[in-house]
Amino acid sequence: MDSTTKNTQSDRGGISRIISALFVLASMIWVFFELADAVIENETHRFDTLVMLAFRNPADFSDPLGPVWVEELARDITALGGVGILTFLALSSAGFLWLQGQQRLTGLLLVAVTTGISLSQMLKSGFDRPRPELVSHESAVYTASFPSGHSLMAAIVYLTLAVLLARTLDSRTAKAYVITLATFVVIAVGVSRVYLGVHWPTDVLAGWIVGAAWALLCGVIASWLARRGRLEGETTARD
């Protein structure tokens, strides 16, 4: 097989992956709006209540399940989705990419994070869902409930970082590890918000959907720019 044929097959494969990603992205957007509509119509109240109470002591709903150290652990985990840590992580990663000679990728990362923050605030203001009053709050809150800002921003930052940083790695195993680790952190942050009583489960689901969709969009844009020679290319993967 000559190099021209290989390049053609590679181009077709790249286009196919982008189209598939866009289809998944469109599906995620549809699911989000369906979920948002159900929340507005109060169709998720029973589900939200059952899941939230599952994290509480049946004898005292003001008491989260588990010993005190579990509550402290939940607060530590939820901090991973806080503005301070996410900002530090994003800037640190941007600096790493810059030092690696990935200046355009650095710019894409910073744009993705800053626009993601704006998106989170707009959605919260638009839906303006009250915080749950079903159980006591084990963490301070001061914004609207839907979607969960911690879950949304954790998904945007950790998953976008994972997708973009994976482009700089040689090993497929390393790529999979980075993305899996980021996914685990995002899930843990979301679960901690429900455990601490500061978000309904559907708030967290919505945050995950929007954040993951945003990260996927950033990955698609990165691939498209790389194909057009406007972004540093992806490192060839090996086992």
PDB file of C-alpha atoms in Angstrom:
ATOM      1  CA  MET A   1       0.000   0.000   0.000  1.00  0.00           C
ATOM      2  CA  ASP A   2       1.563   3.324  -1.059  1.00  0.00           C
ATOM      3  CA  SER A   3       1.706   6.455   1.097  1.00  0.00           C
ATOM      4  CA  THR A   4      -1.062   8.199  -0.869  1.00  0.00           C
ATOM      5  CA  THR A   5      -3.515   5.386  -0.160  1.00  0.00           C
ATOM      6  CA  LYS A   6      -2.558   5.368   3.522  1.00  0.00           C
ATOM      7  CA  ASN A   7      -3.057   9.118   3.776  1.00  0.00           C
ATOM      8  CA  THR A   8      -6.447   8.861   2.066  1.00  0.00           C
ATOM      9  CA  GLN A   9      -7.602   6.154   4.463  1.00  0.00           C
ATOM     10  CA  SER A  10      -6.299   8.186   7.405  1.00  0.00           C
ATOM     11  CA  ASP A  11      -8.198  11.265   6.202  1.00  0.00           C
ATOM     12  CA  ARG A  12     -11.408   9.277   5.806  1.00  0.00           C
ATOM     13  CA  GLY A  13     -10.977   7.787   9.262  1.00  0.00           C
ATOM     14  CA  GLY A  14     -10.423  11.220  10.765  1.00  0.00           C
ATOM     15  CA  ILE A  15     -13.505  12.659   9.078  1.00  0.00           C
ATOM     16  CA  SER A  16     -15.569   9.663  10.186  1.00  0.00           C
ATOM     17  CA  ARG A  17     -14.492  10.171  13.807  1.00  0.00           C
ATOM     18  CA  ILE A  18     -15.389  13.856  13.677  1.00  0.00           C
ATOM     19  CA  ILE A  19     -18.826  13.110  12.216  1.00  0.00           C
ATOM     20  CA  SER A  20     -19.448  10.446  14.869  1.00  0.00           C
ATOM     21  CA  ALA A  21     -18.405  12.869  17.607  1.00  0.00           C
ATOM     22  CA  LEU A  22     -20.759  15.536  16.259  1.00  0.00           C
ATOM     23  CA  PHE A  23     -23.619  13.020  16.264  1.00  0.00           C
ATOM     24  CA  VAL A  24     -22.881  12.153  19.899  1.00  0.00           C
ATOM     25  CA  LEU A  25     -22.679  15.866  20.705  1.00  0.00           C
ATOM     26  CA  ALA A  26     -26.081  16.534  19.147  1.00  0.00           C
ATOM     27  CA  SER A  27     -27.543  13.613  21.110  1.00  0.00           C
ATOM     28  CA  MET A  28     -26.147  14.976  24.366  1.00  0.00           C
ATOM     29  CA  ILE A  29     -27.630  18.410  23.700  1.00  0.00           C
ATOM     30  CA  TRP A  30     -31.024  16.811  23.031  1.00  0.00           C
ATOM     31  CA  VAL A  31     -30.818  14.787  26.264  1.00  0.00           C
ATOM     32  CA  PHE A  32     -29.958  17.921  28.236  1.00  0.00           C
ATOM     33  CA  PHE A  33     -32.969  19.851  26.973  1.00  0.00           C
ATOM     34  CA  GLU A  34     -35.242  16.871  27.587  1.00  0.00           C
ATOM     35  CA  LEU A  35     -33.931  16.677  31.147  1.00  0.00           C
ATOM     36  CA  ALA A  36     -34.293  20.433  31.616  1.00  0.00           C
ATOM     37  CA  ASP A  37     -37.891  20.270  30.402  1.00  0.00           C
ATOM     38  CA  ALA A  38     -38.641  17.454  32.853  1.00  0.00           C
ATOM     39  CA  VAL A  39     -37.129  19.508  35.685  1.00  0.00           C
ATOM     40  CA  ILE A  40     -39.184  22.571  34.765  1.00  0.00           C
ATOM     41  CA  GLU A  41     -42.350  20.458  34.709  1.00  0.00           C
ATOM     42  CA  ASN A  42     -41.380  18.963  38.105  1.00  0.00           C
ATOM     43  CA  GLU A  43     -41.415  15.466  36.617  1.00  0.00           C
ATOM     44  CA  THR A  44     -38.114  14.571  38.286  1.00  0.00           C
ATOM     45  CA  HIS A  45     -39.133  15.341  41.871  1.00  0.00           C
ATOM     46  CA  ARG A  46     -39.729  11.711  42.888  1.00  0.00           C
ATOM     47  CA  PHE A  47     -36.435  10.546  41.377  1.00  0.00           C
ATOM     48  CA  ASP A  48     -34.515  13.438  42.947  1.00  0.00           C
ATOM     49  CA  THR A  49     -36.053  12.805  46.349  1.00  0.00           C
ATOM     50  CA  LEU A  50     -35.404   9.054  46.365  1.00  0.00           C
ATOM     51  CA  VAL A  51     -31.770   9.408  45.335  1.00  0.00           C
ATOM     52  CA  MET A  52     -31.026  12.262  47.719  1.00  0.00           C
ATOM     53  CA  LEU A  53     -32.562  10.475  50.706  1.00  0.00           C
ATOM     54  CA  ALA A  54     -30.564   7.345  49.830  1.00  0.00           C
ATOM     55  CA  PHE A  55     -27.475   9.267  50.953  1.00  0.00           C
ATOM     56  CA  ARG A  56     -29.045  10.117  54.338  1.00  0.00           C
ATOM     57  CA  ASN A  57     -29.508   8.327  57.646  1.00  0.00           C
ATOM     58  CA  PRO A  58     -33.101   6.964  57.558  1.00  0.00           C
ATOM     59  CA  ALA A  59     -33.515   7.880  61.230  1.00  0.00           C
ATOM     60  CA  ASP A  60     -32.305  11.456  60.719  1.00  0.00           C
ATOM     61  CA  PHE A  61     -32.352  13.021  57.244  1.00  0.00           C
ATOM     62  CA  SER A  62     -30.133  15.865  58.470  1.00  0.00           C
ATOM     63  CA  ASP A  63     -27.311  13.338  58.918  1.00  0.00           C
ATOM     64  CA  PRO A  64     -25.452  12.055  55.808  1.00  0.00           C
ATOM     65  CA  LEU A  65     -24.629   8.352  55.721  1.00  0.00           C
ATOM     66  CA  GLY A  66     -21.331   7.284  57.219  1.00  0.00           C
ATOM     67  CA  PRO A  67     -18.999   8.552  59.927  1.00  0.00           C
ATOM     68  CA  VAL A  68     -17.732  12.119  60.194  1.00  0.00           C
ATOM     69  CA  TRP A  69     -14.604  11.393  58.170  1.00  0.00           C
ATOM     70  CA  VAL A  70     -16.765  10.453  55.167  1.00  0.00           C
ATOM     71  CA  GLU A  71     -18.394  13.887  55.296  1.00  0.00           C
ATOM     72  CA  GLU A  72     -14.961  15.518  55.408  1.00  0.00           C
ATOM     73  CA  LEU A  73     -13.829  13.367  52.492  1.00  0.00           C
ATOM     74  CA  ALA A  74     -16.897  14.464  50.526  1.00  0.00           C
ATOM     75  CA  ARG A  75     -16.007  18.111  51.172  1.00  0.00           C
ATOM     76  CA  ASP A  76     -12.446  17.461  50.000  1.00  0.00           C
ATOM     77  CA  ILE A  77     -13.722  15.807  46.831  1.00  0.00           C
ATOM     78  CA  THR A  78     -16.268  18.527  46.116  1.00  0.00           C
ATOM     79  CA  ALA A  79     -13.455  21.096  46.362  1.00  0.00           C
ATOM     80  CA  LEU A  80     -11.941  19.504  43.238  1.00  0.00           C
ATOM     81  CA  GLY A  81     -14.833  21.115  41.350  1.00  0.00           C
ATOM     82  CA  GLY A  82     -14.410  24.516  43.004  1.00  0.00           C
ATOM     83  CA  VAL A  83     -13.399  27.654  41.134  1.00  0.00           C
ATOM     84  CA  GLY A  84     -10.054  28.020  42.903  1.00  0.00           C
ATOM     85  CA  ILE A  85      -8.725  24.537  42.208  1.00  0.00           C
ATOM     86  CA  LEU A  86     -10.087  24.413  38.662  1.00  0.00           C
ATOM     87  CA  THR A  87      -8.546  27.795  37.828  1.00  0.00           C
ATOM     88  CA  PHE A  88      -5.186  26.729  39.248  1.00  0.00           C
ATOM     89  CA  LEU A  89      -5.323  23.432  37.373  1.00  0.00           C
ATOM     90  CA  ALA A  90      -6.285  25.046  34.067  1.00  0.00           C
ATOM     91  CA  LEU A  91      -3.552  27.688  34.284  1.00  0.00           C
ATOM     92  CA  SER A  92      -0.945  25.130  35.365  1.00  0.00           C
ATOM     93  CA  SER A  93      -1.860  22.844  32.474  1.00  0.00           C
ATOM     94  CA  ALA A  94      -1.814  25.765  30.060  1.00  0.00           C
ATOM     95  CA  GLY A  95       1.690  26.595  31.255  1.00  0.00           C
ATOM     96  CA  PHE A  96       2.773  22.988  30.733  1.00  0.00           C
ATOM     97  CA  LEU A  97       1.407  22.941  27.187  1.00  0.00           C
ATOM     98  CA  TRP A  98       3.099  26.258  26.434  1.00  0.00           C
ATOM     99  CA  LEU A  99       6.467  24.963  27.642  1.00  0.00           C
ATOM    100  CA  GLN A 100       5.945  21.874  25.470  1.00  0.00           C
ATOM    101  CA  GLY A 101       5.681  24.142  22.444  1.00  0.00           C
ATOM    102  CA  GLN A 102       1.916  23.652  22.134  1.00  0.00           C
ATOM    103  CA  GLN A 103       1.044  27.361  22.031  1.00  0.00           C
ATOM    104  CA  ARG A 104      -2.110  27.022  19.948  1.00  0.00           C
ATOM    105  CA  LEU A 105      -3.324  24.131  22.065  1.00  0.00           C
ATOM    106  CA  THR A 106      -2.728  26.346  25.090  1.00  0.00           C
ATOM    107  CA  GLY A 107      -4.958  29.017  23.584  1.00  0.00           C
ATOM    108  CA  LEU A 108      -7.678  26.478  22.820  1.00  0.00           C
ATOM    109  CA  LEU A 109      -7.597  25.223  26.412  1.00  0.00           C
ATOM    110  CA  LEU A 110      -7.923  28.706  27.892  1.00  0.00           C
ATOM    111  CA  VAL A 111     -10.755  29.626  25.526  1.00  0.00           C
ATOM    112  CA  ALA A 112     -12.557  26.364  26.341  1.00  0.00           C
ATOM    113  CA  VAL A 113     -12.363  26.946  30.094  1.00  0.00           C
ATOM    114  CA  THR A 114     -13.292  30.636  30.084  1.00  0.00           C
ATOM    115  CA  THR A 115     -16.232  30.166  27.729  1.00  0.00           C
ATOM    116  CA  GLY A 116     -17.302  27.156  29.782  1.00  0.00           C
ATOM    117  CA  ILE A 117     -17.448  29.298  32.911  1.00  0.00           C
ATOM    118  CA  SER A 118     -19.654  31.797  31.088  1.00  0.00           C
ATOM    119  CA  LEU A 119     -21.898  28.993  29.851  1.00  0.00           C
ATOM    120  CA  SER A 120     -22.320  27.659  33.383  1.00  0.00           C
ATOM    121  CA  GLN A 121     -23.354  31.050  34.720  1.00  0.00           C
ATOM    122  CA  MET A 122     -25.799  31.662  31.873  1.00  0.00           C
ATOM    123  CA  LEU A 123     -27.512  28.303  32.367  1.00  0.00           C
ATOM    124  CA  LYS A 124     -27.797  28.807  36.113  1.00  0.00           C
ATOM    125  CA  SER A 125     -29.284  32.265  35.652  1.00  0.00           C
ATOM    126  CA  GLY A 126     -31.605  31.070  32.915  1.00  0.00           C
ATOM    127  CA  PHE A 127     -33.131  28.148  34.818  1.00  0.00           C
ATOM    128  CA  ASP A 128     -32.785  29.691  38.308  1.00  0.00           C
ATOM    129  CA  ARG A 129     -33.786  26.477  40.084  1.00  0.00           C
ATOM    130  CA  PRO A 130     -33.839  26.769  43.890  1.00  0.00           C
ATOM    131  CA  ARG A 131     -31.448  24.668  45.945  1.00  0.00           C
ATOM    132  CA  PRO A 132     -32.919  21.557  47.584  1.00  0.00           C
ATOM    133  CA  GLU A 133     -34.413  22.139  51.016  1.00  0.00           C
ATOM    134  CA  LEU A 134     -35.155  18.462  51.594  1.00  0.00           C
ATOM    135  CA  VAL A 135     -32.017  17.928  53.676  1.00  0.00           C
ATOM    136  CA  SER A 136     -29.477  20.119  55.428  1.00  0.00           C
ATOM    137  CA  HIS A 137     -26.620  21.580  53.396  1.00  0.00           C
ATOM    138  CA  GLU A 138     -23.189  20.320  54.420  1.00  0.00           C
ATOM    139  CA  SER A 139     -21.408  22.892  52.228  1.00  0.00           C
ATOM    140  CA  ALA A 140     -21.919  26.610  51.628  1.00  0.00           C
ATOM    141  CA  VAL A 141     -23.914  27.554  48.497  1.00  0.00           C
ATOM    142  CA  TYR A 142     -24.782  30.914  46.966  1.00  0.00           C
ATOM    143  CA  THR A 143     -25.945  30.333  43.373  1.00  0.00           C
ATOM    144  CA  ALA A 144     -28.889  28.653  41.643  1.00  0.00           C
ATOM    145  CA  SER A 145     -29.115  24.872  41.537  1.00  0.00           C
ATOM    146  CA  PHE A 146     -29.564  23.798  37.896  1.00  0.00           C
ATOM    147  CA  PRO A 147     -27.247  22.686  36.466  1.00  0.00           C
ATOM    148  CA  SER A 148     -24.650  21.872  39.111  1.00  0.00           C
ATOM    149  CA  GLY A 149     -21.792  24.300  38.565  1.00  0.00           C
ATOM    150  CA  HIS A 150     -19.254  22.048  40.273  1.00  0.00           C
ATOM    151  CA  SER A 151     -20.276  19.071  38.122  1.00  0.00           C
ATOM    152  CA  LEU A 152     -20.412  21.118  34.928  1.00  0.00           C
ATOM    153  CA  MET A 153     -17.102  22.904  35.415  1.00  0.00           C
ATOM    154  CA  ALA A 154     -15.363  19.751  36.653  1.00  0.00           C
ATOM    155  CA  ALA A 155     -16.479  17.979  33.484  1.00  0.00           C
ATOM    156  CA  ILE A 156     -15.394  20.886  31.287  1.00  0.00           C
ATOM    157  CA  VAL A 157     -11.980  21.341  32.881  1.00  0.00           C
ATOM    158  CA  TYR A 158     -10.964  17.758  33.677  1.00  0.00           C
ATOM    159  CA  LEU A 159     -12.345  16.179  30.506  1.00  0.00           C
ATOM    160  CA  THR A 160     -11.093  18.978  28.245  1.00  0.00           C
ATOM    161  CA  LEU A 161      -7.670  18.733  29.844  1.00  0.00           C
ATOM    162  CA  ALA A 162      -7.718  14.966  29.425  1.00  0.00           C
ATOM    163  CA  VAL A 163      -8.689  15.184  25.757  1.00  0.00           C
ATOM    164  CA  LEU A 164      -6.154  17.892  24.925  1.00  0.00           C
ATOM    165  CA  LEU A 165      -3.315  16.477  27.012  1.00  0.00           C
ATOM    166  CA  ALA A 166      -3.914  13.020  25.530  1.00  0.00           C
ATOM    167  CA  ARG A 167      -2.974  14.518  22.160  1.00  0.00           C
ATOM    168  CA  THR A 168       0.561  15.055  23.470  1.00  0.00           C
ATOM    169  CA  LEU A 169       1.024  11.477  24.734  1.00  0.00           C
ATOM    170  CA  ASP A 170       2.607   8.657  22.749  1.00  0.00           C
ATOM    171  CA  SER A 171       1.053   5.632  24.439  1.00  0.00           C
ATOM    172  CA  ARG A 172      -2.550   4.534  23.930  1.00  0.00           C
ATOM    173  CA  THR A 173      -2.469   3.185  27.468  1.00  0.00           C
ATOM    174  CA  ALA A 174      -1.406   6.582  28.792  1.00  0.00           C
ATOM    175  CA  LYS A 175      -4.149   8.294  26.788  1.00  0.00           C
ATOM    176  CA  ALA A 176      -6.772   5.911  28.182  1.00  0.00           C
ATOM    177  CA  TYR A 177      -5.426   6.368  31.711  1.00  0.00           C
ATOM    178  CA  VAL A 178      -5.659  10.171  31.552  1.00  0.00           C
ATOM    179  CA  ILE A 179      -9.220  10.143  30.206  1.00  0.00           C
ATOM    180  CA  THR A 180     -10.360   7.449  32.667  1.00  0.00           C
ATOM    181  CA  LEU A 181      -8.854   9.312  35.624  1.00  0.00           C
ATOM    182  CA  ALA A 182     -10.535  12.552  34.560  1.00  0.00           C
ATOM    183  CA  THR A 183     -13.877  10.770  34.222  1.00  0.00           C
ATOM    184  CA  PHE A 184     -13.534   9.268  37.699  1.00  0.00           C
ATOM    185  CA  VAL A 185     -12.838  12.691  39.238  1.00  0.00           C
ATOM    186  CA  VAL A 186     -15.839  14.221  37.453  1.00  0.00           C
ATOM    187  CA  ILE A 187     -18.150  11.467  38.719  1.00  0.00           C
ATOM    188  CA  ALA A 188     -16.788  11.766  42.265  1.00  0.00           C
ATOM    189  CA  VAL A 189     -17.341  15.530  42.331  1.00  0.00           C
ATOM    190  CA  GLY A 190     -20.928  15.150  41.147  1.00  0.00           C
ATOM    191  CA  VAL A 191     -21.779  12.439  43.665  1.00  0.00           C
ATOM    192  CA  SER A 192     -20.285  14.536  46.465  1.00  0.00           C
ATOM    193  CA  ARG A 193     -22.670  17.397  45.628  1.00  0.00           C
ATOM    194  CA  VAL A 194     -25.686  15.150  46.148  1.00  0.00           C
ATOM    195  CA  TYR A 195     -24.174  13.571  49.267  1.00  0.00           C
ATOM    196  CA  LEU A 196     -23.640  17.014  50.797  1.00  0.00           C
ATOM    197  CA  GLY A 197     -27.259  17.913  50.075  1.00  0.00           C
ATOM    198  CA  VAL A 198     -26.503  20.992  47.973  1.00  0.00           C
ATOM    199  CA  HIS A 199     -27.784  19.677  44.624  1.00  0.00           C
ATOM    200  CA  TRP A 200     -30.576  17.534  43.307  1.00  0.00           C
ATOM    201  CA  PRO A 201     -29.327  14.484  41.352  1.00  0.00           C
ATOM    202  CA  THR A 202     -30.775  15.932  38.135  1.00  0.00           C
ATOM    203  CA  ASP A 203     -28.690  19.083  38.681  1.00  0.00           C
ATOM    204  CA  VAL A 204     -25.605  16.893  38.655  1.00  0.00           C
ATOM    205  CA  LEU A 205     -26.734  14.869  35.637  1.00  0.00           C
ATOM    206  CA  ALA A 206     -27.316  18.084  33.705  1.00  0.00           C
ATOM    207  CA  GLY A 207     -23.897  19.389  34.706  1.00  0.00           C
ATOM    208  CA  TRP A 208     -22.214  16.193  33.567  1.00  0.00           C
ATOM    209  CA  ILE A 209     -24.020  16.254  30.225  1.00  0.00           C
ATOM    210  CA  VAL A 210     -23.200  19.882  29.447  1.00  0.00           C
ATOM    211  CA  GLY A 211     -19.613  19.603  30.641  1.00  0.00           C
ATOM    212  CA  ALA A 212     -18.931  16.399  28.727  1.00  0.00           C
ATOM    213  CA  ALA A 213     -20.537  17.859  25.610  1.00  0.00           C
ATOM    214  CA  TRP A 214     -18.340  20.945  25.918  1.00  0.00           C
ATOM    215  CA  ALA A 215     -15.213  18.824  26.301  1.00  0.00           C
ATOM    216  CA  LEU A 216     -16.247  16.735  23.293  1.00  0.00           C
ATOM    217  CA  LEU A 217     -16.779  19.891  21.243  1.00  0.00           C
ATOM    218  CA  CYS A 218     -13.310  21.113  22.194  1.00  0.00           C
ATOM    219  CA  GLY A 219     -11.850  17.783  21.134  1.00  0.00           C
ATOM    220  CA  VAL A 220     -13.628  17.998  17.777  1.00  0.00           C
ATOM    221  CA  ILE A 221     -12.372  21.544  17.245  1.00  0.00           C
ATOM    222  CA  ALA A 222      -8.830  20.476  18.120  1.00  0.00           C
ATOM    223  CA  SER A 223      -8.977  17.605  15.621  1.00  0.00           C
ATOM    224  CA  TRP A 224     -10.449  19.843  12.913  1.00  0.00           C
ATOM    225  CA  LEU A 225      -7.807  22.539  13.431  1.00  0.00           C
ATOM    226  CA  ALA A 226      -5.026  19.935  13.418  1.00  0.00           C
ATOM    227  CA  ARG A 227      -6.298  18.521  10.127  1.00  0.00           C
ATOM    228  CA  ARG A 228      -6.154  22.012   8.616  1.00  0.00           C
ATOM    229  CA  GLY A 229      -2.634  22.540   9.907  1.00  0.00           C
ATOM    230  CA  ARG A 230      -3.685  25.273  12.337  1.00  0.00           C
ATOM    231  CA  LEU A 231      -2.943  23.321  15.484  1.00  0.00           C
ATOM    232  CA  GLU A 232      -0.090  21.154  16.638  1.00  0.00           C
ATOM    233  CA  GLY A 233      -0.771  17.639  15.416  1.00  0.00           C
ATOM    234  CA  GLU A 234      -1.701  14.711  17.604  1.00  0.00           C
ATOM    235  CA  THR A 235       1.158  12.467  18.658  1.00  0.00           C
ATOM    236  CA  THR A 236       1.066   9.088  16.960  1.00  0.00           C
ATOM    237  CA  ALA A 237      -0.247   6.590  19.484  1.00  0.00           C
ATOM    238  CA  ARG A 238       1.532   3.356  20.359  1.00  0.00           C
ATOM    239  CA  ASP A 239       0.810   0.594  22.857  1.00  0.00           C
TER     240      ASP A 239
END
